[in-house]
Short mmCIF file of C-alpha atoms in Angstrom, two decimals:
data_model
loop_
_atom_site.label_atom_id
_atom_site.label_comp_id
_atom_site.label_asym_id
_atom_site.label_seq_id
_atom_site.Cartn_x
_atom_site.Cartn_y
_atom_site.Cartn_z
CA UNK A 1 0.00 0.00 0.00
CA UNK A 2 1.70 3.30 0.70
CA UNK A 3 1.04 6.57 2.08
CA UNK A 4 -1.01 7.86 -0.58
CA UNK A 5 -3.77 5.72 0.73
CA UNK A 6 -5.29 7.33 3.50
CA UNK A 7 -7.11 5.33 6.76
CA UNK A 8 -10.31 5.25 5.43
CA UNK A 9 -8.67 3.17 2.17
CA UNK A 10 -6.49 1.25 4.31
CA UNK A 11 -9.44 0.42 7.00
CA UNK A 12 -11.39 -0.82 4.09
CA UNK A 13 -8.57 -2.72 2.22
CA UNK A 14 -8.03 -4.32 5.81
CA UNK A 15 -11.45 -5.26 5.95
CA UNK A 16 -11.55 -7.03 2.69
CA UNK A 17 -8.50 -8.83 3.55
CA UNK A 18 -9.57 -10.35 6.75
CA UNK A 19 -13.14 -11.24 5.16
CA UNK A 20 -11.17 -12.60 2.31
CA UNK A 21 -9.08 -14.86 4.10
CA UNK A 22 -11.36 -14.74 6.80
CA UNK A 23 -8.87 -13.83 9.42
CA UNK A 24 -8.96 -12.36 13.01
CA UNK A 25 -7.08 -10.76 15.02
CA UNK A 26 -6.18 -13.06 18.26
CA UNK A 27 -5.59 -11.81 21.67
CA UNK A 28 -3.77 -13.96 24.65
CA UNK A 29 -5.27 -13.45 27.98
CA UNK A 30 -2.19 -14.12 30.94
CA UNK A 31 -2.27 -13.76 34.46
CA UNK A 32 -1.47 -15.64 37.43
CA UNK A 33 -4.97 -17.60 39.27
CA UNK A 34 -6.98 -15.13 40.97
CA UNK A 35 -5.87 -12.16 39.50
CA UNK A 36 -8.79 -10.76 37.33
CA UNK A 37 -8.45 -11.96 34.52
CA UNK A 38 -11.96 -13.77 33.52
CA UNK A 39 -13.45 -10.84 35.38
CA UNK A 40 -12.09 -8.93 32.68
CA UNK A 41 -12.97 -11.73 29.73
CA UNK A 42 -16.81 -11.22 30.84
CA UNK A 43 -16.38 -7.57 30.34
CA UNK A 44 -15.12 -8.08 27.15
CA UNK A 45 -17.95 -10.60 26.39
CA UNK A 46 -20.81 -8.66 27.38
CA UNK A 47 -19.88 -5.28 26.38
CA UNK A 48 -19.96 -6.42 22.93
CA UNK A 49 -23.36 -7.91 23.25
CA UNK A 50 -25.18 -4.84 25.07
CA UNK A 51 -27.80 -4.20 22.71
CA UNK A 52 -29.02 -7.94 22.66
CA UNK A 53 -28.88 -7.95 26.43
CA UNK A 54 -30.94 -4.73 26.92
CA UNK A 55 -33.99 -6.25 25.45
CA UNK A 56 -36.66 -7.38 27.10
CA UNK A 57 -37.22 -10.46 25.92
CA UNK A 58 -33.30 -11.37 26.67
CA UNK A 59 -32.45 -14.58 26.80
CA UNK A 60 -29.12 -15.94 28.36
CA UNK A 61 -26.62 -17.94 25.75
CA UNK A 62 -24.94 -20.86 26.87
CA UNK A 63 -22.00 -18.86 26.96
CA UNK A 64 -23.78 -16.02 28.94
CA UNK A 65 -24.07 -18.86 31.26
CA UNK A 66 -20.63 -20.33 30.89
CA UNK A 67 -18.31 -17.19 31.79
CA UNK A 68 -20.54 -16.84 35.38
CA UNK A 69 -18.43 -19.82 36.52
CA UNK A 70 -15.69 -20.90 38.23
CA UNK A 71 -11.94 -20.24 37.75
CA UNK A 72 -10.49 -21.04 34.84
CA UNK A 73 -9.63 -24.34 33.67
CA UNK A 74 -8.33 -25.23 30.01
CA UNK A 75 -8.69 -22.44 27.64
CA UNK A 76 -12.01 -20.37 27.16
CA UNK A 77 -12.47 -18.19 24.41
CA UNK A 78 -14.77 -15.07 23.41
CA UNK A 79 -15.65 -13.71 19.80
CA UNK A 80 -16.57 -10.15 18.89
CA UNK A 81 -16.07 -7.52 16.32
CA UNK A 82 -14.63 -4.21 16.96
CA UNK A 83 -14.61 -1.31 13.89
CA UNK A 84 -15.90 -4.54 12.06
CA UNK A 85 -12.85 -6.67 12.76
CA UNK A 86 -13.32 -10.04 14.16
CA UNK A 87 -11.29 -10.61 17.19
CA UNK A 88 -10.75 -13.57 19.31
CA UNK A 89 -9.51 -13.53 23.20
CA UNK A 90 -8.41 -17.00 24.73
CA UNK A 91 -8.07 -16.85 28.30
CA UNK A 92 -6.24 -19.65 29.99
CA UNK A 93 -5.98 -21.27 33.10
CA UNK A 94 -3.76 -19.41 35.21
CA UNK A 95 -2.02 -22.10 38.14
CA UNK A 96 0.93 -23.53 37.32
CA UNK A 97 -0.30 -26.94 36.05
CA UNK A 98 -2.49 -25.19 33.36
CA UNK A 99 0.02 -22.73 32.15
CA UNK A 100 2.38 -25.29 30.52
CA UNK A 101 -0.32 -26.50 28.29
CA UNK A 102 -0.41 -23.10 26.34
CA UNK A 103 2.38 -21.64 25.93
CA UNK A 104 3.69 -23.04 23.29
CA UNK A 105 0.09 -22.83 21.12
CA UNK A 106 -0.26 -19.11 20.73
CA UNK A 107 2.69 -18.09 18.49
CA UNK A 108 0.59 -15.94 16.15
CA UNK A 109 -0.98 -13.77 18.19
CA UNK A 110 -1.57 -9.90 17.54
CA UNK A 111 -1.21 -8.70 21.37
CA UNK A 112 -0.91 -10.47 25.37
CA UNK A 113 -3.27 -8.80 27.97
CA UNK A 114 -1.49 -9.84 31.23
CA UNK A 115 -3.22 -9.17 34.37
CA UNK A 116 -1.07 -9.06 37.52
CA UNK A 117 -3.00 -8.18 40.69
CA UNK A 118 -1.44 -6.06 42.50
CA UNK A 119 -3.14 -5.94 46.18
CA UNK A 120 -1.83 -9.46 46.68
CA UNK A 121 1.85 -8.50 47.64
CA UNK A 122 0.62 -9.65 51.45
CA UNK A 123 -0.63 -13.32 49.78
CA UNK A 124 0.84 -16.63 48.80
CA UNK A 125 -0.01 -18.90 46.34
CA UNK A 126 -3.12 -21.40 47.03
CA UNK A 127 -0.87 -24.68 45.68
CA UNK A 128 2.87 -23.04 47.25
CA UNK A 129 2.11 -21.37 50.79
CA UNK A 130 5.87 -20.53 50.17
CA UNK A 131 5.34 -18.21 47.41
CA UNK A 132 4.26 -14.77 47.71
CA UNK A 133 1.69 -14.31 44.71
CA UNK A 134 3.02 -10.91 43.33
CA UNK A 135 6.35 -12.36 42.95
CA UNK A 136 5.04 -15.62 41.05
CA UNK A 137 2.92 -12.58 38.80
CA UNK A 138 5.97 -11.11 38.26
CA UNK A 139 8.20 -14.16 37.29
CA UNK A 140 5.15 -15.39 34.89
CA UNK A 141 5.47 -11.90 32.95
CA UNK A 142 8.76 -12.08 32.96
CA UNK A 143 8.84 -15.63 31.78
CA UNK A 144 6.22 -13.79 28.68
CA UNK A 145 8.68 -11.29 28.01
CA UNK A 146 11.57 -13.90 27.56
CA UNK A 147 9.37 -16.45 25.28
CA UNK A 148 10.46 -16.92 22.02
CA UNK A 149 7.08 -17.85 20.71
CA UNK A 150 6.08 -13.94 21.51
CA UNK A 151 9.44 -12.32 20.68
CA UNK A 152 7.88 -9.87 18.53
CA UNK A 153 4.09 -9.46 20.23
CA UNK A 154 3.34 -6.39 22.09
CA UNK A 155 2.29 -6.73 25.33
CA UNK A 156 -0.50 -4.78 27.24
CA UNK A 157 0.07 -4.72 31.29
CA UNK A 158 -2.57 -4.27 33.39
CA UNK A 159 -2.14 -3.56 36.98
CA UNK A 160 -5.54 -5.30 38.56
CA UNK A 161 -7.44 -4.55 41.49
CA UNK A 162 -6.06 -1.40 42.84
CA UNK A 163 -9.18 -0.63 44.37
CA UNK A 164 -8.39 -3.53 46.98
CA UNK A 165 -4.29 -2.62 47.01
CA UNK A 166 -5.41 1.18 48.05
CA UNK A 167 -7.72 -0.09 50.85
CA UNK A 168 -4.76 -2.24 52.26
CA UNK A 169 -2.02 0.63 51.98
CA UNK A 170 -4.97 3.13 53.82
CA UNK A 171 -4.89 -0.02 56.23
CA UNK A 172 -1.15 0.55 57.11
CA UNK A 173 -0.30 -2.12 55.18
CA UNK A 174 3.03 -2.02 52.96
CA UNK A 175 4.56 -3.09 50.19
CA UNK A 176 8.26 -2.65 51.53
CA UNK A 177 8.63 -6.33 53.54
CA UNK A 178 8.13 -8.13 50.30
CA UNK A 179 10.76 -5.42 48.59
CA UNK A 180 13.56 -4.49 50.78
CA UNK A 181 14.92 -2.28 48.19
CA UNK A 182 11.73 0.41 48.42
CA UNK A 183 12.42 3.42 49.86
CA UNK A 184 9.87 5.49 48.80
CA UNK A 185 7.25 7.09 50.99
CA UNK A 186 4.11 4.88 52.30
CA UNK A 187 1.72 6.27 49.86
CA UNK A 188 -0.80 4.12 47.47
CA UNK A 189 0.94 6.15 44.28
CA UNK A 190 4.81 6.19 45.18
CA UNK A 191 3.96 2.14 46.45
CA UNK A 192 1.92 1.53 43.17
CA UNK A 193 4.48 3.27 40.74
CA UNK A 194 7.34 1.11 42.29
CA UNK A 195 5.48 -2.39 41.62
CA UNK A 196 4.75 -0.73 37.98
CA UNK A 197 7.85 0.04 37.71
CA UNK A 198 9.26 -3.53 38.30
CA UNK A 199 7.08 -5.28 36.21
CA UNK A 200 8.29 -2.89 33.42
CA UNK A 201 12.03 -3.65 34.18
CA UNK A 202 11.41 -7.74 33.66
CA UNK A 203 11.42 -6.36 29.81
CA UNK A 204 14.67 -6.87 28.65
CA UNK A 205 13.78 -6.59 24.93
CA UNK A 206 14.03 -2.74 23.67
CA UNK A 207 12.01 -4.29 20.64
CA UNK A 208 9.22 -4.73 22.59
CA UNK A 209 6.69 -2.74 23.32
CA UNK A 210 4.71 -2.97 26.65
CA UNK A 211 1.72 -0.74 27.42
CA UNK A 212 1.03 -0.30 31.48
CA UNK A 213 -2.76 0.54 32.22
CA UNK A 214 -4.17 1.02 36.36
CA UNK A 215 -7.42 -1.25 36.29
CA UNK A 216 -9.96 -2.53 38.37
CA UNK A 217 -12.50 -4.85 36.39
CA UNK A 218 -15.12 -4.78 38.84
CA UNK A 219 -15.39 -0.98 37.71
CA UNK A 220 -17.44 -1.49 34.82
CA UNK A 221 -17.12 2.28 33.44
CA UNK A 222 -13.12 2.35 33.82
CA UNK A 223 -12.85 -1.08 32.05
CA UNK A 224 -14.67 -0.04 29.03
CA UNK A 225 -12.70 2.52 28.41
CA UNK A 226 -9.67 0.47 29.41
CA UNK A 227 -10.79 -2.16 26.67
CA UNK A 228 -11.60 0.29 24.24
CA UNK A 229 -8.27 1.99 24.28
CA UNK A 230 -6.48 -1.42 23.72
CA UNK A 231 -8.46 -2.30 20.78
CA UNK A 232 -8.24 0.85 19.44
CA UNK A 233 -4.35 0.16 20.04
CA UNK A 234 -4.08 -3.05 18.38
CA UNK A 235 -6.11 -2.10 15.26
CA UNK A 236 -3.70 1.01 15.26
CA UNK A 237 -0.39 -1.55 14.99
CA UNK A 238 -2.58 -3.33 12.31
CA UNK A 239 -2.81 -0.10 10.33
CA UNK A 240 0.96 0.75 10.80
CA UNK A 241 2.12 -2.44 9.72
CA UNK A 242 0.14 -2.49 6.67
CA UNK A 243 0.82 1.01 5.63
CA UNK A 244 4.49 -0.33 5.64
CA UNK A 245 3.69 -2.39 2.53
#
């Protein structure tokens, strides 16, 4: 293409394409257990199917029904369009037994949505009482980071649940005995900012691109902007990399 073809061209050349070769654009959805994640795969879910749930005569779909469940076992997916692209999100099971089924099956992906919750730096893991569960969330995104099979996929952090991590710090609660090395002040920000800025740092590709956003899914409002803004961020890459051609 070039760059005498304007969006508009490109959006609808894009279109074409993916009807064409009926292709979609594939999301992975990471996280350690507990920390959001299918909270945030039902947003996704029923955001895109508001006007069919507003009616009256609404009916649930089996997979309505489905993602009001349990934790995550195996891999679940959802399907919607955004701007009229098709995308898919797989979320997977996020203990340690289910994560070694998928890694190596998601090579082609467009983006990784990792959700790290960050009011659990007091917790440890349900199946390792030994392991404090902000440090596991940080060795699993660093682990992402490293893969090979995502050497080139951008990755979109999102720091979960800070509604709960503020109560604790307002509870006196901080985040220095798990890091030794703070020595900022005992404020929700300054204590928020340093955990952000640690996951950041397990980066070590300058290639790669990772995008930090301050979420809590329960907040339905925030979280649909949140999702909208990473869409509107992967279809933007899509555009840039075709407009290359």
């Amino acid at each position: 293409m070039g760059n005498c073809f304007n969006k508009d061209t490109l959006e609808k050349q894009l279109i074409e394409d993916f009807k064409e070769e009926k292709k979609t654009l594939k999301l992975l959805l990471l996280g350690a257990a507990a920390s959001g994640k299918s909270t945030m795969l039902k947003q996704m879910h029923f955001f895109n199917s508001i006007d069919r749930i507003s009616q009256s005569n609404y009916v649930p779909t089996i997979q309505d029904i489905l993602l009001l469940r349990v934790p995550t076992s195996g891999i679940v997916e959802v399907q919607f369009n955004v701007n009229r692209f098709p995308f898919r999100v797989f979320d997977v099971g996020g203990q340690r037994n289910e994560r070694r089924k998928w890694i190596h099956c998601f090579d082609n992906v467009q983006a990784i949505i990792f959700v790290a919750a960050v009011n659990e730096f007091d917790q440890t893991l349900e199946e390792d009482e030994n392991t404090n569960r902000l440090i596991e969330s940080l060795h699993l995104f660093k682990s992402i980071c490293m893969a090979k099979w995502f050497i080139n996929t951008g990755i979109i952090l999102f720091l979960n649940k800070t509604d709960l991590f503020e109560q604790k710090i307002a509870g006196k609660k901080s985040i220095k005995q798990l890091f030794p090395s703070y020595t900022g002040s005992n404020s929700y920000s300054d204590q928020l900012d340093f955990i952000q800025q640690n996951f950041l740092a397990m980066n070590s590709n300058p290639s790669k691109q990772v995008y930090a956003h301050r979420t809590c899914a329960t907040n339905t409002d925030q979280m649909e902007l949140v999702l909208k803004n990473v869409f509107e961020l992967v279809l933007a890459s899509l555009y840039n990399k075709a407009s290359m051609y």
